[in-house]
Short mmCIF file of N, CA and C in Angstrom, two decimals:
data_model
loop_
_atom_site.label_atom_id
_atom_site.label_comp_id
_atom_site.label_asym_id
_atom_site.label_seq_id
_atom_site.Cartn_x
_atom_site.Cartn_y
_atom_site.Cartn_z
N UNK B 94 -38.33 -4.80 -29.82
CA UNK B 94 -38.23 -4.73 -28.39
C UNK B 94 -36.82 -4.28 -27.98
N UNK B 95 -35.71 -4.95 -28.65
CA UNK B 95 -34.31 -4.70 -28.44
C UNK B 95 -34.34 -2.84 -28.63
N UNK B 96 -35.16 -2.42 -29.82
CA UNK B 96 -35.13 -0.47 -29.82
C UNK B 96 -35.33 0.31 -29.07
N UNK B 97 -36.77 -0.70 -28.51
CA UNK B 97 -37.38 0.01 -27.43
C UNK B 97 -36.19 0.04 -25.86
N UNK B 98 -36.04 -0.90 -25.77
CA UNK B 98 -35.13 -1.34 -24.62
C UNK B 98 -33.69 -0.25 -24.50
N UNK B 99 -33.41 -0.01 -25.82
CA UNK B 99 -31.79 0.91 -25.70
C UNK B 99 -32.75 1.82 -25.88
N UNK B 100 -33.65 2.34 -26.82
CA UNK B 100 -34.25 4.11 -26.37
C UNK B 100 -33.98 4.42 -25.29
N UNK B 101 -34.88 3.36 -24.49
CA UNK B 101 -35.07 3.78 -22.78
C UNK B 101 -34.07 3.54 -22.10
N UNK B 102 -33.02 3.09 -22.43
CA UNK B 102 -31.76 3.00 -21.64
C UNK B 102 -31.30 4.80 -21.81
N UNK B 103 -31.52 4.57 -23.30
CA UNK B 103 -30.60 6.39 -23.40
C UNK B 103 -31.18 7.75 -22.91
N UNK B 104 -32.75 7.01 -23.10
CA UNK B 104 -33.31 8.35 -21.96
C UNK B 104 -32.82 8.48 -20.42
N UNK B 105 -32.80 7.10 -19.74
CA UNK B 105 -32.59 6.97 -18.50
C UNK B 105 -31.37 8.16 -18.55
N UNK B 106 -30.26 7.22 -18.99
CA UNK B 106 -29.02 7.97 -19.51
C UNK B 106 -29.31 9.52 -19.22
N UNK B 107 -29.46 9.96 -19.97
CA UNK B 107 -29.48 11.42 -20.72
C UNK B 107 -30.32 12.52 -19.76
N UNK B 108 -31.55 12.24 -18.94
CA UNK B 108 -32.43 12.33 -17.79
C UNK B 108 -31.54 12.42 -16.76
N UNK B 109 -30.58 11.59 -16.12
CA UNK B 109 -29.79 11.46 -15.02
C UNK B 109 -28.58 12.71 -15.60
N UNK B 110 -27.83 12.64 -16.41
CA UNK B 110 -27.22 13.88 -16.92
C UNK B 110 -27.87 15.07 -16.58
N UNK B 111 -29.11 15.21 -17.36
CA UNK B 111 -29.58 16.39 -17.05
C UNK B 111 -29.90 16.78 -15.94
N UNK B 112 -30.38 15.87 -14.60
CA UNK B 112 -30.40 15.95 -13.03
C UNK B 112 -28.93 16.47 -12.58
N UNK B 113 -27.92 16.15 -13.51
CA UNK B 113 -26.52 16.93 -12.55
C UNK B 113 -26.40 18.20 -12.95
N UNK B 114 -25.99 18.67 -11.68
CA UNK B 114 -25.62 19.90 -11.75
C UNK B 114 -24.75 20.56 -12.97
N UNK B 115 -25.25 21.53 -13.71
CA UNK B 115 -23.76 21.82 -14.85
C UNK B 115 -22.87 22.41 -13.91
N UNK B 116 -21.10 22.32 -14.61
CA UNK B 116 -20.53 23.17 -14.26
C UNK B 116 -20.14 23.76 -15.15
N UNK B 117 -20.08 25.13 -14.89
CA UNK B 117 -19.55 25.83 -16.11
C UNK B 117 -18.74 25.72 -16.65
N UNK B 118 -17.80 25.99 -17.70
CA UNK B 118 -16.45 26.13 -18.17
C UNK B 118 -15.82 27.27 -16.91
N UNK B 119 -16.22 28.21 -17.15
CA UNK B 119 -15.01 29.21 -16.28
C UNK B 119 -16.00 30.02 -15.81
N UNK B 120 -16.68 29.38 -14.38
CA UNK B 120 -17.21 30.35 -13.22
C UNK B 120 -16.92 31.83 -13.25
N UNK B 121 -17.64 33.11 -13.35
CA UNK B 121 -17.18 34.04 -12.74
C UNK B 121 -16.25 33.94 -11.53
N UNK B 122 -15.06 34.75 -11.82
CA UNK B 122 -14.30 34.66 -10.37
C UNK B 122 -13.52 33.82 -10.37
N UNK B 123 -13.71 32.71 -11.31
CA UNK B 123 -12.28 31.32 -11.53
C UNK B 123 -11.27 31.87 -11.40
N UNK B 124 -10.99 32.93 -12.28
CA UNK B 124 -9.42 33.73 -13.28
C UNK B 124 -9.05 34.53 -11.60
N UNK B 125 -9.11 35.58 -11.09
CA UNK B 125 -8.89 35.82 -10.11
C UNK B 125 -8.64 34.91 -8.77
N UNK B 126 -9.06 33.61 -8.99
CA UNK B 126 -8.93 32.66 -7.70
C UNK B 126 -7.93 32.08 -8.32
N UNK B 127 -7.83 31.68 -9.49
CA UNK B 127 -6.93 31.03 -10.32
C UNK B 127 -5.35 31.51 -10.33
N UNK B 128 -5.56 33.01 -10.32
CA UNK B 128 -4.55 33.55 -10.31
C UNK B 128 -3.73 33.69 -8.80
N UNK B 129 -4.44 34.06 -8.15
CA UNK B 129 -4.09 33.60 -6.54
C UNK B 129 -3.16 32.63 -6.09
N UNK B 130 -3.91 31.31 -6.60
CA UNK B 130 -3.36 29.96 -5.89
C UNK B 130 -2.33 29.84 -6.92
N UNK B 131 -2.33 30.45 -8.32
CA UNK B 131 -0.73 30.31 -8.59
C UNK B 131 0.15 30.98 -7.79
N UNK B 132 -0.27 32.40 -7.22
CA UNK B 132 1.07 32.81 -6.46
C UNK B 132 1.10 32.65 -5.45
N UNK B 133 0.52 32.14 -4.99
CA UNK B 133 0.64 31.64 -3.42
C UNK B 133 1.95 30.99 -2.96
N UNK B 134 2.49 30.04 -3.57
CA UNK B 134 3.73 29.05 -4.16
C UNK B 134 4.96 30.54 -3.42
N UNK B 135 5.04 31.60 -4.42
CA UNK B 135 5.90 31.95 -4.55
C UNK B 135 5.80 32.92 -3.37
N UNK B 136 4.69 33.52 -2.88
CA UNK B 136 4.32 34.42 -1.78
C UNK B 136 4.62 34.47 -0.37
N UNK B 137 4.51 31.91 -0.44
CA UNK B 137 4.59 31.94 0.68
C UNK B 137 6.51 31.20 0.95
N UNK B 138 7.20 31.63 0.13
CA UNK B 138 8.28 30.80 -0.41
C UNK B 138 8.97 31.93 0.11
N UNK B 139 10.84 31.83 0.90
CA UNK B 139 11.86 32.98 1.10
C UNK B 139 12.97 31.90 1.11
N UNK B 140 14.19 32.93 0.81
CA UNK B 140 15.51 31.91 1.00
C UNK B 140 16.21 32.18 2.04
N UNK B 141 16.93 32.02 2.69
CA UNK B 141 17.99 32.11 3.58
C UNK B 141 19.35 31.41 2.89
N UNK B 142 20.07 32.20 2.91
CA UNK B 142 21.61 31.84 2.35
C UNK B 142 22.60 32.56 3.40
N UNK B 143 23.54 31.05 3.51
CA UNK B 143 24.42 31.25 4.29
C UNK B 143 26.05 30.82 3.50
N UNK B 144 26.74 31.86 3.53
CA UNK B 144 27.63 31.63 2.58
C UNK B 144 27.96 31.41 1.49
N UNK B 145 28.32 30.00 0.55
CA UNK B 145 27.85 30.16 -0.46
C UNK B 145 26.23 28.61 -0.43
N UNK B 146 25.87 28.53 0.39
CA UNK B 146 24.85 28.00 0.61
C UNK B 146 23.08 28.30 0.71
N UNK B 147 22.16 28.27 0.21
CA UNK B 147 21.10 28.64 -0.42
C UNK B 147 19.89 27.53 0.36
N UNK B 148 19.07 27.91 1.45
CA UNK B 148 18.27 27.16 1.45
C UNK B 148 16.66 27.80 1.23
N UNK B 149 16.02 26.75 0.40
CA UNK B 149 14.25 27.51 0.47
C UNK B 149 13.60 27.01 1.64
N UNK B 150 12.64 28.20 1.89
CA UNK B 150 12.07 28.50 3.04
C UNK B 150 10.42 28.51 2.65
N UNK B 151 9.60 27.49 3.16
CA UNK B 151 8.07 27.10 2.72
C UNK B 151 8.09 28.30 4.24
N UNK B 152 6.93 29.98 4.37
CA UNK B 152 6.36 30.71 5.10
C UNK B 152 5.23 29.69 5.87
N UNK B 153 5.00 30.33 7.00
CA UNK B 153 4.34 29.43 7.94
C UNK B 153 2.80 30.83 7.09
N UNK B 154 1.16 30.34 7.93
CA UNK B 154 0.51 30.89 7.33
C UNK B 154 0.02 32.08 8.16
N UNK B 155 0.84 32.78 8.88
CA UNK B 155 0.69 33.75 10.11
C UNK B 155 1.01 35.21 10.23
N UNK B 156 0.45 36.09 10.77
CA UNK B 156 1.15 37.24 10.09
C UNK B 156 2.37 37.51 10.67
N UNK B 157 3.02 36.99 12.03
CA UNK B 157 4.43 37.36 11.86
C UNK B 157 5.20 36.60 10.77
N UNK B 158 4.50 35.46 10.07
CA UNK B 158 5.61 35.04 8.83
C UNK B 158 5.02 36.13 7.65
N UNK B 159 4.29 36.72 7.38
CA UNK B 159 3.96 38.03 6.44
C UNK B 159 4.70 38.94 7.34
N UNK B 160 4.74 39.48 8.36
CA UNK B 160 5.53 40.76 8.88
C UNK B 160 7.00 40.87 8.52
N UNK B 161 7.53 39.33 8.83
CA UNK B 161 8.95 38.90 8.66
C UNK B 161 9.38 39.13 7.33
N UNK B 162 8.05 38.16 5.88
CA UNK B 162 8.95 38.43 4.95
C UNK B 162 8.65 39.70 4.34
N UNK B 163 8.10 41.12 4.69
CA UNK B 163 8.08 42.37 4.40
C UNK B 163 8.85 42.90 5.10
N UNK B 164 9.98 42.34 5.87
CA UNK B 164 11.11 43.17 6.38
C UNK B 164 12.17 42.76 5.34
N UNK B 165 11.84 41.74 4.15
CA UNK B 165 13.25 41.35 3.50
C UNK B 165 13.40 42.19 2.15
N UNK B 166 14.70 42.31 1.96
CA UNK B 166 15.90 41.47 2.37
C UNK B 166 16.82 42.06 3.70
N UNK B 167 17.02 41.03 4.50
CA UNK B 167 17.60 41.12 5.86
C UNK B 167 18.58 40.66 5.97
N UNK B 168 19.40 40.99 6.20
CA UNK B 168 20.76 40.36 6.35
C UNK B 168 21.22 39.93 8.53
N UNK B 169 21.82 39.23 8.81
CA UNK B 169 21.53 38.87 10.93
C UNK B 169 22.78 38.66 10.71
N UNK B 170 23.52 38.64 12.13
CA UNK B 170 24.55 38.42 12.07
C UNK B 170 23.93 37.16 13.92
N UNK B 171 24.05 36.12 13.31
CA UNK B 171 23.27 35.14 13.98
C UNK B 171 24.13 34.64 15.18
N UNK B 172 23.63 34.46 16.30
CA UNK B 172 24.81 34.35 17.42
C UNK B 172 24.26 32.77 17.67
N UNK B 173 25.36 32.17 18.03
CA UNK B 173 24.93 30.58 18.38
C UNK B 173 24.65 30.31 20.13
N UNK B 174 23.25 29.86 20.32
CA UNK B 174 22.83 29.36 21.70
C UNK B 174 22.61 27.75 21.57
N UNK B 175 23.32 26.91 22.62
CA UNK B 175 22.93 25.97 23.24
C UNK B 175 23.22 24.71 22.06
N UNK B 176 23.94 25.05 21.04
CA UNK B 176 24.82 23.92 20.11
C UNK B 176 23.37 23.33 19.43
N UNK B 177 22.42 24.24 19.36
CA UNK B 177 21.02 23.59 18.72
C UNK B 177 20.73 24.95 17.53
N UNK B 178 20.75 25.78 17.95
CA UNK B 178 20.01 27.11 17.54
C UNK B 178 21.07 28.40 17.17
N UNK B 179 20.43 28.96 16.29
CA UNK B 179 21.13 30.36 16.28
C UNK B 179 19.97 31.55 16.52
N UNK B 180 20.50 32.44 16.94
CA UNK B 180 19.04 33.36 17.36
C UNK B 180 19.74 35.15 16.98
N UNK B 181 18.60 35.30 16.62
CA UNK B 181 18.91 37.48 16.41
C UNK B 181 17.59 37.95 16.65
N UNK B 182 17.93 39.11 17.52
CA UNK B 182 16.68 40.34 17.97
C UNK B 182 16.49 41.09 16.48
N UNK B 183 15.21 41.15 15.83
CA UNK B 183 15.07 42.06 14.59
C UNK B 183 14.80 43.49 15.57
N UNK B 184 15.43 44.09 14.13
CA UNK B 184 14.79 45.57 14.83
C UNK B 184 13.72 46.19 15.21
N UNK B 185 12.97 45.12 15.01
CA UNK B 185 11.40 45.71 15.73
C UNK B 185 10.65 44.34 16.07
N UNK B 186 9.47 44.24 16.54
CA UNK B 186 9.00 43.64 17.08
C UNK B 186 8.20 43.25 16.06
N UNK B 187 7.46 42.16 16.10
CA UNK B 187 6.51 41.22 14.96
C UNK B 187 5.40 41.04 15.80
N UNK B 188 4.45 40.56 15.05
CA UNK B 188 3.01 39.89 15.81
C UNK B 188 3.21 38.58 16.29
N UNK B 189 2.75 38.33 17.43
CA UNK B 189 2.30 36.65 17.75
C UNK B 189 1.55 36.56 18.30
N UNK B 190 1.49 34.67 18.08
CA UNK B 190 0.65 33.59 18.58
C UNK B 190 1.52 32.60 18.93
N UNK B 191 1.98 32.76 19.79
CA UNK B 191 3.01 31.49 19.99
C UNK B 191 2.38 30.43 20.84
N UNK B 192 2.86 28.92 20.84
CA UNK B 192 2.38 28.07 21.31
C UNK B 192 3.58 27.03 21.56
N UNK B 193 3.74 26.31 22.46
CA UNK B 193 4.49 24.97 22.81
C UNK B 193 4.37 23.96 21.34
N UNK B 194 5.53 23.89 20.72
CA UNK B 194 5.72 23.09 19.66
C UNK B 194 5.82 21.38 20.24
N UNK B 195 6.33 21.76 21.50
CA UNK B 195 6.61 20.47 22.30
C UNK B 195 8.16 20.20 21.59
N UNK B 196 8.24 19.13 19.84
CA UNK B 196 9.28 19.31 19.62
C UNK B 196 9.89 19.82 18.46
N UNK B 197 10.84 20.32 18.58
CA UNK B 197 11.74 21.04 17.52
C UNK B 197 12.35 20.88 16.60
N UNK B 198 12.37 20.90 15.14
CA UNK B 198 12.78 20.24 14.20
C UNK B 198 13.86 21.04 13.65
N UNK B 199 14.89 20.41 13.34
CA UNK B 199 16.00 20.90 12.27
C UNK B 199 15.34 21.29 11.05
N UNK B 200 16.12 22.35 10.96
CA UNK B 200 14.85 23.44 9.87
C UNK B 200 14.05 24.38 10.19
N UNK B 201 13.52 24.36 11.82
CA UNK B 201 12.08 25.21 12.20
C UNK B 201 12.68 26.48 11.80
N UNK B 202 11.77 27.71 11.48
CA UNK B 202 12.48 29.38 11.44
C UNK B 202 11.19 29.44 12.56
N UNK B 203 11.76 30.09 13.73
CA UNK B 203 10.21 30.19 14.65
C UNK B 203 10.82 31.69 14.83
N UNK B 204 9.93 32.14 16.20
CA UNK B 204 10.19 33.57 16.41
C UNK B 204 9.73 33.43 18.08
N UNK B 205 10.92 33.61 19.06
CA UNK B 205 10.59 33.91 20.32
C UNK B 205 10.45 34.95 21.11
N UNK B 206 9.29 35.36 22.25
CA UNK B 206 9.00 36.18 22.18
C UNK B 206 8.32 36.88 21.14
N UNK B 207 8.64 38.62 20.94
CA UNK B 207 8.01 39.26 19.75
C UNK B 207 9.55 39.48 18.74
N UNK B 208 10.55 39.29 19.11
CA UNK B 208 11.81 40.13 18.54
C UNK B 208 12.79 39.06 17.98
N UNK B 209 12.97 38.01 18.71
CA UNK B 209 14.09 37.14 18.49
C UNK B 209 13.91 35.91 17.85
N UNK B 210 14.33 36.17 15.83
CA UNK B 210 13.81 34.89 15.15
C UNK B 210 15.37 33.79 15.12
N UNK B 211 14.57 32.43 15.52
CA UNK B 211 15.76 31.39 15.71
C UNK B 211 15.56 30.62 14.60
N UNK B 212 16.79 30.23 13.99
CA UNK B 212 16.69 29.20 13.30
C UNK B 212 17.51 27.78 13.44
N UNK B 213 16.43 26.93 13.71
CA UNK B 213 16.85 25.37 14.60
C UNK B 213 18.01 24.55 13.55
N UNK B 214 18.84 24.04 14.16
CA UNK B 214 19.80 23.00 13.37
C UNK B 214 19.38 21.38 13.89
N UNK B 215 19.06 21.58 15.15
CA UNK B 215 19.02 20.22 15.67
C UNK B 215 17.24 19.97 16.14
N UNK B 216 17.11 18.83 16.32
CA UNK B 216 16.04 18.16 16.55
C UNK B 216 15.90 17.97 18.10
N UNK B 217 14.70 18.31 19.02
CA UNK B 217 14.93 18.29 20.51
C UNK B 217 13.55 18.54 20.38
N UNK B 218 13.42 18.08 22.29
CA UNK B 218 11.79 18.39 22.74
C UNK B 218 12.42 19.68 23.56
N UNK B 219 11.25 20.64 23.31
CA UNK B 219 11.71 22.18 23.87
C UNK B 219 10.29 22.38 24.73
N UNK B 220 10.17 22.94 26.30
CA UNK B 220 9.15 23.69 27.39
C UNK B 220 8.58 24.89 26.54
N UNK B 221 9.46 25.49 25.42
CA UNK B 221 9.42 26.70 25.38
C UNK B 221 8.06 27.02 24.19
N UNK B 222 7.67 28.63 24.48
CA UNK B 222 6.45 29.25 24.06
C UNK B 222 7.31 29.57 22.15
N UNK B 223 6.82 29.45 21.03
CA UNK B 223 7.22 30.15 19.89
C UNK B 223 6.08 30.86 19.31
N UNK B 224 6.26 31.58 18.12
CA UNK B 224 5.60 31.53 17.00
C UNK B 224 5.99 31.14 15.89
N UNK B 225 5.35 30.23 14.70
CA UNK B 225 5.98 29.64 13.54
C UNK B 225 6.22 30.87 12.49
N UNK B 226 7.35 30.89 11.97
CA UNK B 226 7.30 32.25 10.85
C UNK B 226 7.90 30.99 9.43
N UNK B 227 8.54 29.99 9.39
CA UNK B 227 8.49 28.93 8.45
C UNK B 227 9.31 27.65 8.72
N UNK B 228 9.74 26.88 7.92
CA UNK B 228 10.34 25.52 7.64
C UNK B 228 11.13 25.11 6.55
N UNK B 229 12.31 25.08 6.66
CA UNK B 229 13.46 25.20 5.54
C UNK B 229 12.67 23.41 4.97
N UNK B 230 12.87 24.10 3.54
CA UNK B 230 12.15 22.83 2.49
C UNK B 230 12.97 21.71 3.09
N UNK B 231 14.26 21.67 3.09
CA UNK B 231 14.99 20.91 2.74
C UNK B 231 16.45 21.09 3.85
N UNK B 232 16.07 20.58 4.89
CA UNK B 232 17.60 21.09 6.15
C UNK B 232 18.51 20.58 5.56
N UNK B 233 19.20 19.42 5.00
CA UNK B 233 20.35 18.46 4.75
C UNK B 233 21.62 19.49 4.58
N UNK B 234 22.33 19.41 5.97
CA UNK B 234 23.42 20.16 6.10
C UNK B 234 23.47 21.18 6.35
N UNK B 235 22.28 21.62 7.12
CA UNK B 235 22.11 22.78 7.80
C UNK B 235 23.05 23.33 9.08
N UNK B 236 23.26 21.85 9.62
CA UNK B 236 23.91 22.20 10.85
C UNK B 236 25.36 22.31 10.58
N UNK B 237 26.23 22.01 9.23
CA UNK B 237 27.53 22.07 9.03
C UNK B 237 27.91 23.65 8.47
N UNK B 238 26.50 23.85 7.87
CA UNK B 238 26.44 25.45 7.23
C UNK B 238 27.01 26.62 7.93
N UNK B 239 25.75 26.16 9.14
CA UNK B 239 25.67 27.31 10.44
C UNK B 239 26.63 26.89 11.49
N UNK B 240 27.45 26.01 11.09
CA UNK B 240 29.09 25.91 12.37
C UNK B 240 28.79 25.91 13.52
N UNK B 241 29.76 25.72 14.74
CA UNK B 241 29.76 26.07 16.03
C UNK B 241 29.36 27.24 16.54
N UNK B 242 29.75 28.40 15.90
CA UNK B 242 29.77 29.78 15.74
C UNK B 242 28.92 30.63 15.87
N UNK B 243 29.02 31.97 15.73
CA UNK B 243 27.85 32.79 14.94
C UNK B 243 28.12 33.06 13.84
N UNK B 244 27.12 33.26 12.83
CA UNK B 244 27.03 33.27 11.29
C UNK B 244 26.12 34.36 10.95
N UNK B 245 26.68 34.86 9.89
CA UNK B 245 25.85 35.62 8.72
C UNK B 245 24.81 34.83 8.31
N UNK B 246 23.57 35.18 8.23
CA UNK B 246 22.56 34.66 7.58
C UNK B 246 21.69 35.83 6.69
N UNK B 247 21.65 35.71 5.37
CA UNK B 247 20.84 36.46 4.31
C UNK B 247 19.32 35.94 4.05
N UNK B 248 18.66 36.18 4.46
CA UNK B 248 16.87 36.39 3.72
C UNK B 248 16.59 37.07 3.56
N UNK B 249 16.10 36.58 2.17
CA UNK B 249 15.42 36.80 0.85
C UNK B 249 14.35 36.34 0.43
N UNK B 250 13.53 37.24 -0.79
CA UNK B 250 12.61 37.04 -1.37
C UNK B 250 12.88 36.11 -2.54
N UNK B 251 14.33 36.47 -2.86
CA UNK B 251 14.20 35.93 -4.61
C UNK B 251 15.95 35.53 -4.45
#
């Protein structure tokens, strides 16, 4: 009885297995998707360096942040507004979708208007319309970087 009892346990078993779905080892189309979401990382990744200072830049998922980083490498000569922001007109105009962020984070890279990309030092609630083009990984000391001043700012791909 105890044989009979585990047989039929292992059929149960083995029956319910076979009710699931297989998955394959490697789907048609894995290797190509596979390959993708590895570069994605690096696709949607730019630096900005200011002096001898280096920050990475996570791309927002929009095409003025694709328009922006196919204009690089760019070099701005960044003028300082309002002890928060530094701002430069690119030489041409980008795509948007801009929307009320409401508030503004140290770190934002947005783009106002179609022409003028800012990059935020300070933290504030802003009225104003943007589009997101990215978000410095990592601000810590952003605002001592970019001075009172206007500054050179370099973005880059690599």
């Amino acid at each position: 009885m105890y044989r009979l009892g585990l047989s039929l346990s292992l059929l149960v078993l083995c029956g319910a297995a076979a009710a699931q779905p297989s998955i394959p080892a490697s789907p048609a189309g894995a290797a190509p998707q596979a390959a993708k979401a590895s570069q994605r990382p690096e696709e949607s990744r730019m630096w900005m360096t200011v002096g001898e200072r280096r920050f990475a830049i996570t791309l927002a998922d929009t095409e003025a942040a694709r328009a922006f980083a196919a204009m690089l490498p760019l070099t701005l000569d960044m003028e300082e507004l309002n002890g928060n922001e530094k701002k430069k007109e690119l030489p041409s105009a980008l795509p948007t979708n801009s929307s009320r962020p409401g508030t503004i984070r140290n770190g934002d890279l947005l783009l106002w208007g179609s022409r003028t990309v800012v990059v935020f030092y300070q933290t504030f609630d802003s009225p104003y319309s943007y589009t997101r083009l990215g978000r410095l990984d990592d601000p810590t000391g952003l605002a001592q970087v970019l001075g009172r001043g206007d500054v050179r700012v370099v973005f880059s791909k690599n």
